[in-house]
XYZ file of C-alpha atoms in Angstrom:
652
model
C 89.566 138.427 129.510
C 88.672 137.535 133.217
C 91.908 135.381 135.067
C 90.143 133.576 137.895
C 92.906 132.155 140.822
C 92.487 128.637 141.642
C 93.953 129.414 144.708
C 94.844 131.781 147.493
C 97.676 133.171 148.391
C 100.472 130.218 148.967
C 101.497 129.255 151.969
C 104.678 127.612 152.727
C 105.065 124.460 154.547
C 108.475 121.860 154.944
C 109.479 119.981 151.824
C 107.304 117.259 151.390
C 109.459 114.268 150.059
C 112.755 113.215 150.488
C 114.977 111.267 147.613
C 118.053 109.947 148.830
C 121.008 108.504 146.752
C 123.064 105.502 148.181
C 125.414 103.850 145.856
C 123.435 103.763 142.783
C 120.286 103.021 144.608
C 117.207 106.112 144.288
C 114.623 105.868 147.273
C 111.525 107.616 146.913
C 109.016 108.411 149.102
C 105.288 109.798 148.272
C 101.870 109.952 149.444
C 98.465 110.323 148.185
C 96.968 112.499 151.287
C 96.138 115.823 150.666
C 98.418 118.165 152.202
C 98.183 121.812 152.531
C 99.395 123.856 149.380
C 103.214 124.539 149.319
C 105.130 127.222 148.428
C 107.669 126.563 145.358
C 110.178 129.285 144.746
C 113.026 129.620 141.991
C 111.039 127.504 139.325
C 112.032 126.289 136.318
C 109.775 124.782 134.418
C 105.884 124.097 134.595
C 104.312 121.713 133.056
C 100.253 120.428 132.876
C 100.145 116.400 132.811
C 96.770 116.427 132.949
C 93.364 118.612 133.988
C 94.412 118.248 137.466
C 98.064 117.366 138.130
C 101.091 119.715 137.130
C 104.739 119.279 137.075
C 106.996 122.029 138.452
C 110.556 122.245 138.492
C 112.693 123.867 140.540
C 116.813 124.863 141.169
C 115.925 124.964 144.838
C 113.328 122.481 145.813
C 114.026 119.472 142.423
C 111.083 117.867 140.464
C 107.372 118.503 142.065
C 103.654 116.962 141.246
C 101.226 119.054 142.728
C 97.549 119.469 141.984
C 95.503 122.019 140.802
C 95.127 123.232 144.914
C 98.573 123.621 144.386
C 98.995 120.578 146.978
C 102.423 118.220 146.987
C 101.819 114.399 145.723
C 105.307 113.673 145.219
C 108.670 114.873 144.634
C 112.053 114.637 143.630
C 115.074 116.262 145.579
C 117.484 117.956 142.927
C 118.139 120.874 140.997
C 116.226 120.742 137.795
C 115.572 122.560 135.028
C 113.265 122.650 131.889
C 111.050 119.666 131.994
C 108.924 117.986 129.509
C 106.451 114.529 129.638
C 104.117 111.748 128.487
C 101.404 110.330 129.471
C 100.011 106.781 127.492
C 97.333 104.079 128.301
C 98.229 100.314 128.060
C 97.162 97.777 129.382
C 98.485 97.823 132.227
C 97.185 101.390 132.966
C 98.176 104.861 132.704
C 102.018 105.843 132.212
C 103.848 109.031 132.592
C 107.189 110.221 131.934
C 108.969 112.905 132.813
C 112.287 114.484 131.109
C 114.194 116.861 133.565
C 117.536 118.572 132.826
C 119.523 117.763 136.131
C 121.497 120.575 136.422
C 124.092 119.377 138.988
C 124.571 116.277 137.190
C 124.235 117.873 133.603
C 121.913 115.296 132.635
C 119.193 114.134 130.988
C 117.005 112.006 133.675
C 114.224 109.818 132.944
C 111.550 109.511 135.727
C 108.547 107.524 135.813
C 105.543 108.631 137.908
C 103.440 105.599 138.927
C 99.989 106.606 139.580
C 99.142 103.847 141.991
C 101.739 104.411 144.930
C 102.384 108.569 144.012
C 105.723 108.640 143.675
C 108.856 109.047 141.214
C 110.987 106.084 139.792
C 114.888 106.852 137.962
C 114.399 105.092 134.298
C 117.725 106.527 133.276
C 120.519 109.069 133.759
C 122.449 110.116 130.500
C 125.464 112.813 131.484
C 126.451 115.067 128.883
C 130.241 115.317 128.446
C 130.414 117.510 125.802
C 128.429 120.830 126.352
C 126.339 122.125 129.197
C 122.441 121.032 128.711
C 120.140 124.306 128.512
C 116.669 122.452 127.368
C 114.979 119.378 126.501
C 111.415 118.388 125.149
C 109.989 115.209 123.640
C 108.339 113.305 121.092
C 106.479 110.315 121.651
C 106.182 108.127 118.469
C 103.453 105.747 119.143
C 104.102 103.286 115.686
C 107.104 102.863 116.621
C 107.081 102.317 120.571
C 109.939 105.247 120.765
C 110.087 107.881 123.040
C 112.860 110.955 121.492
C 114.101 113.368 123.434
C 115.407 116.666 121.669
C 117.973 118.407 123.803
C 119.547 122.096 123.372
C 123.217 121.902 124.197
C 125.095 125.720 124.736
C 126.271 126.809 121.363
C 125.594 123.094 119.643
C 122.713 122.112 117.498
C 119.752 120.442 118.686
C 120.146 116.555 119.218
C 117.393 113.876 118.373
C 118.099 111.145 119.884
C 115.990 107.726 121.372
C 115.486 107.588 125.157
C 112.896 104.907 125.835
C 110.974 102.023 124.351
C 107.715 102.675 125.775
C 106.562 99.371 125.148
C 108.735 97.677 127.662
C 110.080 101.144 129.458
C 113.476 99.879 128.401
C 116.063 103.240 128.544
C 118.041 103.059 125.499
C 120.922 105.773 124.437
C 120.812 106.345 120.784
C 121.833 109.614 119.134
C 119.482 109.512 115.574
C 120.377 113.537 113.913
C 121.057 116.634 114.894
C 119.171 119.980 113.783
C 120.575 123.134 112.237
C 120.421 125.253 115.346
C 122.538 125.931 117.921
C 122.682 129.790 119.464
C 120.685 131.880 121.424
C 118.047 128.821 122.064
C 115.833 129.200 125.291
C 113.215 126.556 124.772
C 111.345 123.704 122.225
C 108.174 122.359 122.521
C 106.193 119.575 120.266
C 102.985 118.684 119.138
C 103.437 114.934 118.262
C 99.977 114.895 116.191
C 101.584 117.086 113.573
C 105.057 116.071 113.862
C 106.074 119.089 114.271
C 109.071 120.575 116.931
C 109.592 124.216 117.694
C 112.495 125.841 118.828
C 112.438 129.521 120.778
C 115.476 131.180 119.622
C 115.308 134.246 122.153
C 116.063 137.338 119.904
C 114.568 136.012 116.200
C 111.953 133.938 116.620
C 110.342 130.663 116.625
C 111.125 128.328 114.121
C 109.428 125.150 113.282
C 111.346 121.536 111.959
C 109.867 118.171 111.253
C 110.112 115.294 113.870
C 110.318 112.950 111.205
C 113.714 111.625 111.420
C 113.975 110.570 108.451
C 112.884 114.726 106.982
C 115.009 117.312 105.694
C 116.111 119.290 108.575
C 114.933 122.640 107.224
C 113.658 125.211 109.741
C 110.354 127.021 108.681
C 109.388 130.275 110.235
C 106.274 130.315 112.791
C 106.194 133.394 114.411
C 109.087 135.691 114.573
C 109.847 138.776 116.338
C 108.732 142.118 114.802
C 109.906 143.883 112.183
C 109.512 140.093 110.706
C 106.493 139.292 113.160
C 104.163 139.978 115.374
C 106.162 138.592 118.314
C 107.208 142.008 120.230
C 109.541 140.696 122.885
C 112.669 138.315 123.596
C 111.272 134.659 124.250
C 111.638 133.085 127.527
C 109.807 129.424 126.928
C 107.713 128.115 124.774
C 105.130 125.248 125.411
C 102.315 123.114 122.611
C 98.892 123.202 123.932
C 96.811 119.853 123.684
C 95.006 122.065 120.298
C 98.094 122.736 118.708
C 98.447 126.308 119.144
C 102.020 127.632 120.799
C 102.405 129.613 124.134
C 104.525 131.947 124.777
C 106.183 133.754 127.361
C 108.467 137.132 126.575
C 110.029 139.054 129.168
C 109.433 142.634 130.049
C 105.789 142.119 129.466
C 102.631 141.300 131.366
C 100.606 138.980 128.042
C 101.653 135.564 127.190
C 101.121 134.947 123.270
C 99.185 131.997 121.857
C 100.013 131.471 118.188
C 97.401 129.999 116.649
C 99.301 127.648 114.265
C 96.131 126.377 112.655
C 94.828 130.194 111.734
C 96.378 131.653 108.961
C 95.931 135.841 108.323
C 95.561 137.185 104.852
C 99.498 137.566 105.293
C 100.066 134.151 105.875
C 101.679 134.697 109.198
C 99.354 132.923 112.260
C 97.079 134.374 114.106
C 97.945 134.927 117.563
C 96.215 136.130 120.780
C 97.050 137.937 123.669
C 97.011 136.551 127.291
C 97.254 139.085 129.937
C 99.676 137.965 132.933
C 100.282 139.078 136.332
C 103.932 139.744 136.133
C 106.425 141.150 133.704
C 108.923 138.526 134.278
C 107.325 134.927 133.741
C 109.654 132.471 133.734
C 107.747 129.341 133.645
C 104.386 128.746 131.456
C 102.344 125.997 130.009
C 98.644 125.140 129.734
C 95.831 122.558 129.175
C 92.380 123.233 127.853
C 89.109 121.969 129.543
C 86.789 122.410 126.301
C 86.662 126.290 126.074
C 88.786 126.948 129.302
C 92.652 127.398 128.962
C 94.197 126.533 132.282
C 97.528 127.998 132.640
C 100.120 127.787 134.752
C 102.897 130.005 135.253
C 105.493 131.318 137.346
C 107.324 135.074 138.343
C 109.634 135.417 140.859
C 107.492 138.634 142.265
C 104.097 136.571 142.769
C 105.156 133.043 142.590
C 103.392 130.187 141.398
C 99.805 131.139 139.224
C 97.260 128.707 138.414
C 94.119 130.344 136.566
C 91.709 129.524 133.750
C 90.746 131.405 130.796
C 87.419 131.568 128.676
C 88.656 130.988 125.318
C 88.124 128.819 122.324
C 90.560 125.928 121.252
C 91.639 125.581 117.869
C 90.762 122.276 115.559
C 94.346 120.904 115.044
C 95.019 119.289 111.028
C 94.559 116.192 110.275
C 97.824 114.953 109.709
C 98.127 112.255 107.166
C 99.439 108.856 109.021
C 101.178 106.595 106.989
C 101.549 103.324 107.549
C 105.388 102.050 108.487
C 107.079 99.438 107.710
C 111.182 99.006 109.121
C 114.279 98.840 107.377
C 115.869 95.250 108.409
C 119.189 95.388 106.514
C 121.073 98.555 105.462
C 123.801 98.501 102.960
C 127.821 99.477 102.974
C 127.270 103.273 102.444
C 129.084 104.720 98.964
C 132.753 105.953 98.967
C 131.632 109.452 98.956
C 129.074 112.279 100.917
C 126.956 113.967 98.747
C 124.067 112.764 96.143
C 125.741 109.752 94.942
C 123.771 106.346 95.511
C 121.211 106.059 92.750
C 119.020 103.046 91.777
C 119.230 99.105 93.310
C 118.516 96.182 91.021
C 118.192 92.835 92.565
C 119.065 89.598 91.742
C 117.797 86.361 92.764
C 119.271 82.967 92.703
C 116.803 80.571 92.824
C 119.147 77.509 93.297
C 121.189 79.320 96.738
C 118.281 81.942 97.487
C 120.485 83.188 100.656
C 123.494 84.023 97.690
C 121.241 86.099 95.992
C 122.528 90.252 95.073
C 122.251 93.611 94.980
C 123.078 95.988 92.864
C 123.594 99.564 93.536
C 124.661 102.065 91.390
C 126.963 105.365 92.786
C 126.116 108.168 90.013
C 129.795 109.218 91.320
C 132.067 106.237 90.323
C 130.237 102.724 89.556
C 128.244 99.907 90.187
C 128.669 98.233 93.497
C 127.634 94.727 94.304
C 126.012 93.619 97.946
C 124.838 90.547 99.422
C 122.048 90.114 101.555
C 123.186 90.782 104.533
C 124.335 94.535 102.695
C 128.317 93.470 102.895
C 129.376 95.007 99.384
C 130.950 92.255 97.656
C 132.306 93.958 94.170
C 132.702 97.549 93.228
C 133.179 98.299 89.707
C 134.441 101.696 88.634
C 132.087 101.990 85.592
C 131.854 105.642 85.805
C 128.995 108.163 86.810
C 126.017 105.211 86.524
C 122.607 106.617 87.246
C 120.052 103.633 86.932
C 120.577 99.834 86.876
C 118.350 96.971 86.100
C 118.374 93.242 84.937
C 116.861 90.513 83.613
C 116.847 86.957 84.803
C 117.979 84.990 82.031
C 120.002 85.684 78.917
C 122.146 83.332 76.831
C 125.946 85.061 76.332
C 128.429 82.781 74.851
C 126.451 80.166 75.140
C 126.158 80.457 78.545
C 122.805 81.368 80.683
C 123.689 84.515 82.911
C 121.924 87.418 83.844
C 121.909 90.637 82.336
C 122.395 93.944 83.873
C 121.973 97.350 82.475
C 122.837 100.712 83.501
C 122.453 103.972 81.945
C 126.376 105.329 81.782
C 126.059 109.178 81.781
C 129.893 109.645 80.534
C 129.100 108.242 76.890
C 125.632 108.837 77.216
C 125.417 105.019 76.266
C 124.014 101.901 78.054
C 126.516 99.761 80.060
C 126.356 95.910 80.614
C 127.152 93.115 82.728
C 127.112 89.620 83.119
C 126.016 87.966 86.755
C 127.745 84.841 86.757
C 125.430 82.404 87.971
C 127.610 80.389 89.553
C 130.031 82.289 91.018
C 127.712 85.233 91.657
C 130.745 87.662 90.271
C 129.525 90.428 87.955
C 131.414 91.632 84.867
C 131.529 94.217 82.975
C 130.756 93.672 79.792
C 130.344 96.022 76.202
C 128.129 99.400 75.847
C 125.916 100.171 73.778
C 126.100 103.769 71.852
C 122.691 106.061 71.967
C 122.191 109.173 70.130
C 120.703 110.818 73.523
C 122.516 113.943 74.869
C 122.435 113.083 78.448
C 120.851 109.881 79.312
C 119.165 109.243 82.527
C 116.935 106.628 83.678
C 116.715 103.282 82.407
C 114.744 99.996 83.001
C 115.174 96.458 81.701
C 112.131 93.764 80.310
C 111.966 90.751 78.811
C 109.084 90.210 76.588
C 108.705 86.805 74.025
C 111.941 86.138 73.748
C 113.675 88.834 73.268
C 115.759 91.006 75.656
C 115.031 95.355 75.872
C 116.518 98.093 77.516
C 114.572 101.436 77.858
C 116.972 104.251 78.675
C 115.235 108.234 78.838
C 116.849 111.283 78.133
C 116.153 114.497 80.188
C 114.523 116.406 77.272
C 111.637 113.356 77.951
C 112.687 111.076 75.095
C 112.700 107.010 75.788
C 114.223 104.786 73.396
C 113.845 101.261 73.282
C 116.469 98.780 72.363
C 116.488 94.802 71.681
C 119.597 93.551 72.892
C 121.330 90.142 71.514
C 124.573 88.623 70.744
C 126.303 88.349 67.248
C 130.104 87.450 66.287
C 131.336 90.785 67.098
C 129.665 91.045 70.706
C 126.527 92.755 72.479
C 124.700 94.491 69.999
C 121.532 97.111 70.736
C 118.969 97.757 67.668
C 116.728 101.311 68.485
C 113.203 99.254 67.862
C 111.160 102.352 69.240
C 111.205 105.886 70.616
C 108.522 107.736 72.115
C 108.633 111.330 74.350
C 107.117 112.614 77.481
C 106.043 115.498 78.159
C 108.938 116.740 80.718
C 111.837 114.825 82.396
C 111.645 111.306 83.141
C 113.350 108.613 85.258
C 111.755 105.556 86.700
C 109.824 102.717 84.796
C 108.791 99.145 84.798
C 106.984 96.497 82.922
C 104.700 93.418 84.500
C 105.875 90.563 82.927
C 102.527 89.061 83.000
C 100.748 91.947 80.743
C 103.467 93.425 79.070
C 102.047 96.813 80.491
C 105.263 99.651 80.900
C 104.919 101.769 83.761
C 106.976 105.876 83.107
C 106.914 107.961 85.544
C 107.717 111.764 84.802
C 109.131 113.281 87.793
C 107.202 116.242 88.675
C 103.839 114.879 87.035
C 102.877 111.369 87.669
C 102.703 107.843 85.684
C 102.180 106.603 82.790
C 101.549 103.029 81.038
C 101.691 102.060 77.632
C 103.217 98.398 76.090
C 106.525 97.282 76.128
C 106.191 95.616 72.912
C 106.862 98.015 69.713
C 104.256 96.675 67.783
C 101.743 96.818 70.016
C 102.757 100.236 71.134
C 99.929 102.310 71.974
C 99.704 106.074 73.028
C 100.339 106.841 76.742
C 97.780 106.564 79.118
C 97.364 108.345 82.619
C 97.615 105.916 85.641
C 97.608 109.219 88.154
C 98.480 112.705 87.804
C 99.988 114.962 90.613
C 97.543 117.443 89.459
C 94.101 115.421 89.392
C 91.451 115.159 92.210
C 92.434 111.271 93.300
C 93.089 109.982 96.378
C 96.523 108.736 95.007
C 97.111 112.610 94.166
C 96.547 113.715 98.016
C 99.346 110.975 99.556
C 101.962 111.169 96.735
C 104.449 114.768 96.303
C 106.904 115.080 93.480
C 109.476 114.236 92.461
C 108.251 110.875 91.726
C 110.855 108.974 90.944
C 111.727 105.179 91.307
C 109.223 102.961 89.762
C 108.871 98.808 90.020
C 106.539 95.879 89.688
C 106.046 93.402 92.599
C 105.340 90.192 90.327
C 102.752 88.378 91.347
C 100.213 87.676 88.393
C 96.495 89.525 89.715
C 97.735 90.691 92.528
C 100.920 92.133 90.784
C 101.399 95.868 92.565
C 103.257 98.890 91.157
C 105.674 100.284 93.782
C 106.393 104.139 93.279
C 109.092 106.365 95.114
C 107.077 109.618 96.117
C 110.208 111.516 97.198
C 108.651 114.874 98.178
C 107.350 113.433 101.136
C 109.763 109.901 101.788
C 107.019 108.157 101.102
C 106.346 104.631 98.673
C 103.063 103.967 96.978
C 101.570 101.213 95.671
C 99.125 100.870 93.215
C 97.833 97.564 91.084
C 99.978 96.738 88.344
C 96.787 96.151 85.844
C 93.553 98.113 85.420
C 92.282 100.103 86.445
C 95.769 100.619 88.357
C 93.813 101.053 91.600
C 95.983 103.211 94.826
C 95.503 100.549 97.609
C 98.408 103.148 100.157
C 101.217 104.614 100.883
C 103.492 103.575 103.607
C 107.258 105.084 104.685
C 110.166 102.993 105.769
C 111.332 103.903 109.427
C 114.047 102.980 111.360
C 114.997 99.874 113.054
C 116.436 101.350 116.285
C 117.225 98.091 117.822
C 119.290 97.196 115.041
C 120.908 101.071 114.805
C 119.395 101.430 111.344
C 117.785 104.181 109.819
C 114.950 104.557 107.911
C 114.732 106.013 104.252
C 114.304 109.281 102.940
C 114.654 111.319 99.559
C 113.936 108.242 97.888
C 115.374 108.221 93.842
C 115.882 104.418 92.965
C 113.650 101.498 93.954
C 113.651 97.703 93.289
C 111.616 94.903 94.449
C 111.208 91.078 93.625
C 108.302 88.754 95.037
C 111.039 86.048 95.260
C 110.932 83.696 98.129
C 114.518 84.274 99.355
C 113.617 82.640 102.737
C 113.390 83.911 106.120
C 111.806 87.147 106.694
C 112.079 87.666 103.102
C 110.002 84.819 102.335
C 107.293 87.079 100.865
C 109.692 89.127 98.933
C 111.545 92.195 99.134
C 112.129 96.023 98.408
C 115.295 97.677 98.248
C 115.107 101.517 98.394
C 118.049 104.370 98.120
C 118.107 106.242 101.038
C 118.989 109.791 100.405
C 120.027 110.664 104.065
C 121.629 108.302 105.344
C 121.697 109.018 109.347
C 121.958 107.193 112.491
C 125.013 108.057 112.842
C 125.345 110.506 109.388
C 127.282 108.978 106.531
C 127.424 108.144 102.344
C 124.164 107.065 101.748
C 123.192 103.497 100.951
C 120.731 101.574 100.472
C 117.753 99.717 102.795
C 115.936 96.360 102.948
C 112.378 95.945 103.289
C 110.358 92.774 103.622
C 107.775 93.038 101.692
C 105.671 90.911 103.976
C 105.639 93.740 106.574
C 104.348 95.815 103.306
C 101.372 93.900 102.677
C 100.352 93.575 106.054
C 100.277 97.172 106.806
C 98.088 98.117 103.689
C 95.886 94.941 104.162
C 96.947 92.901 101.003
C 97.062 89.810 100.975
C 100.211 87.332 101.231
C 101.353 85.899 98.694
C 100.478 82.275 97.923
C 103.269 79.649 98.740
């Protein structure tokens, strides 16, 4: 491989630029002449923000643009560390911005670099009180206008948190998780097209999380060091090239390593390739192709700054599947307890006082709670371990018109009831009714002419159906049917319009047959996790939470894919078309959270005004972060649904 200099030797020449701090006033001063190229010594960080311009920090001489002549533009008098940037188009032109660890402040600043004048502007300055900051590298999420900035702490684990609305450039200061890694880290680096963060841990390896904040935080191996890998020494930095592929710099050796993330070996591991370097002790290193030239930049203390290029050939990065988003605009109390313990929502809506409508929520732990709309819980009632809940609208009890709740009650392996006062909005508990199932688990209410059923599954894949009614002696529940899937089930629905009953078995897909028994007909496939359809590529088991937006031909099924915290929807009559998937992310303004590890859904195509005029979805959210506690459940209008999949509203 032939390394050809961009430039001579260095000369040195005066700093360029001068930053001074009065009060809490930052002046800064820049130029767009060309100067002669300057000589930067005890470097940091390096960093390409484009073909032509790189970043370079420094301990001795602060935060430096300089072109590819290695010439000063502008510059900002400090003592920085590891840096990391972004660079967007709006209308308004081209923005970058630049995260530097400020050493003598132990911060995290925020600089933007305005293109027109050449010089460096302070967005923010966030000190770090608890723990010296080592690193720092970003993720730019362009649905949601939010710039994150991950930040290694000594000896703590990694911090997400939000730094910057990049819509208006406002600085915000809002911790969202915090990764399972805290020792021996020397750098992280991520490639925002596949949501994907690494983290150098010096000795072991590199290991690779989701960005996704709403993701499990597991750590996946990339490349490690050998006997495990093909990584042969201690990792200084780490840095994503514009393809995807990782660079690496290890000290005690003249070659830089490029993993090749998107080339697997018959091993599995990643390809990698070899970049010979002209000093054993690189400090500094990133890169930015130019079609089949790698430019790279790097730094050693014995030959100072190196900017070269490299014939090679770029990798084709995945195509990462994009769902659409949609936020979470109300979050509920979270349960009494950590741990998997929220279940399945059921709402209710009151269609004289549409603002007093309800929630219901089970805790598999302890009970039912009861929340209003703005998520206050109103009612808790200590039913027992509860897995799934659902109700009905209307049914006559003691002569009175209520609505009826079910829940599948996992203690007596029974179905538990209650009574939603219409009036009052108070829920009751009411009488259960015995099943001969050995551990019940999910369970979904219909009404269908006239008459009032309950569907409650068993794990073994059984369903049985009963009518429920009133006689002198109290709720009664007559076993009218019983059918059995193939493995273990949980969610299902019926449209009210058709009759049609949606089951979902967890780890294999949908189902529809009739909700009434004498018109019960054998099972047929709505999708399969296993079949060739487009639903089949977006959706990842378990599937779970099943329920019908009612809203007669353009009634939709809406279906928890929890493998991947995604929702589906599909039509709610033939041919039961997929028309997308979309995920529910966080509203950071508001300091909620997205949801994740989706079991239980509900949703009702009620108008209960405002920005739930169109309807709404209420999801469990599995982990419950932002900050971390119980988990709860989230509020979706469903408005913001149908617009991002291209459906249309429904009519007034």
């Amino acid at each position: 491989m032939i390394l050809m200099p961009l430039s001579c030797k260095l000369s040195s020449i005066a700093c360029l630029l001068s930053l001074s701090l009065s009060a809490s006033t930052l002046a800064y001063a820049g130029s767009s002449a060309p100067k002669a190229p300057i000589t930067l010594s005890n470097i940091e960080s390096v960093k390409a923000l484009d073909n032509q311009h790189w970043l370079v920090s420094s301990e001795a001489q602060g935060l430096n643009l300089i072109n590819q002549q290695q010439q000063a533009i502008a510059q900002v008098k400090g003592k920085f560390e590891q840096i990391d940037a972004r660079t967007w188009q709006t209308d308004q032109g081209r923005i970058s911005v630049v995260a530097a660890v400020n050493k003598a402040q132990n911060a995290l600043d925020l600089y933007r670099f305005h293109w027109q004048s050449q010089t460096f502007s302070l967005l923010s300055r966030q000190k770090i009180s608890q723990a010296g900051l080592d690193g720092v590298c970003l993720k730019h999420n362009t649905s949601e206008n939010a710039l994150y900035a991950f930040l290694i702490k000594a000896d703590m684990p990694v911090e997400q948190r939000w730094v910057l609305d990049t819509a208006t450039l406002a600085p915000q200061q809002k911790v969202i998780r915090e990764l399972p890694i805290s020792h021996g880290i020397t750098s992280c680096a991520v490639d925002d097209n596949q949501q994907a963060i690494y983290i150098a841990e010096a000795l072991v390896g590199i290991w690779q999380f989701s960005t996704h904040a709403e993701a499990e935080p597991d750590r996946q191996p990339l490349s490690l060091l050998q006997p495990f890998g093909r990584l042969s020494q201690e990792i200084e930095q780490i840095s994503v090239l514009d393809d995807g592929s990782v660079l690496v710099s290890q000290t005690g050796t003249k070659q830089a390593v490029r993993v090749k993330t998107q080339h697997k070996l018959v091993s599995g591991l990643p390809a990698i390739e070899h970049i010979t370097l002209n000093s054993a002790e690189v400090e500094a290193l990133d890169g930015i192709w130019q079609q089949d030239t790698l430019q790279l930049g790097y730094y050693g203390e014995d030959i100072g700054l190196q900017l070269i290029q490299q014939t090679s050939q770029a990798q084709t990065p995945a195509k990462l599947r994009q769902f659409a988003v949609v936020p979470a605009l109300v979050e509920t109390t979270p349960v009494a307890k950590l741990g998997d313990a929220a279940d399945d929502p059921a709402i209710w809506f009151n269609p004289k006082q549409p603002q007093k409508s309800l929630v219901l929520g089970t805790d598999k732990q302890a009970g039912l709670g009861v929340y209003d709309l703005q998520g206050q819980e109103l009612q808790f009632i200590a039913s027992g371990r509860i897995n799934n809940v659902d109700l009905v609208d209307s049914f006559t009890l003691n002569g009175q018109d209520v609505a009826l709740a079910s829940a599948s009650q996992r203690d007596h392996n029974s179905i538990a009831l209650y009574a939603i006062d219409k009036r009052s909005q108070q829920v009751t508990e009411l009488d259960q009714v015995p099943t001969n199932l050995p551990e019940v688990y999910g369970l979904c209410m219909a009404q269908y002419q006239q008459q009032t059923y309950v569907l409650i599954n068993d794990k073994d894949g059984r369903y049985q159906q009963y009518a429920i009614s009133q006689d002198s002696t109290g709720l009664q529940g007559q076993l009218v049917r019983e059918f059995k899937l193939a493995d273990q089930p949980e969610g299902c629905d019926v449209n009210q319009a058709t009759g049609e009953l949606f089951v979902g078995v967890e780890d294999m897909g949908i189902w529809v047959t009739h909700i009434d028994p004498q018109r019960a007909m054998p099972l047929r496939s709505v999708f399969q996790l296993t079949d060739k359809s487009l639903a089949a590529k977006w959706l990842k088991d378990d599937i779970e939470g099943l329920a019908v937006y009612q809203n007669g031909d353009n009634s939709y099924l809406v279906v928890s894919s929890q493998g991947n915290d995604s929702y589906a929807l599909f039509k709610a009559s033939q041919p039961y078309s997929y028309l997308g998937s979309f995920r529910v992310t966080a509203n950071l303004y508001q300091g909620i959270d997205g949801a994740s590890e989706t079991d239980g859904l509900d949703v009702s195509s009620a108008n209960f005004g405002g920005e739930f005029s169109q309807g709404m979805l209420v999801v469990q959210d599995g982990r419950n972060v932002m900050p971390v506690q119980p988990q709860n459940f989230k509020y979706v209008a469903f408005s913001s649904i149908l617009k991002q999949l291209g459906l249309p509203a429904k009519a007034p």
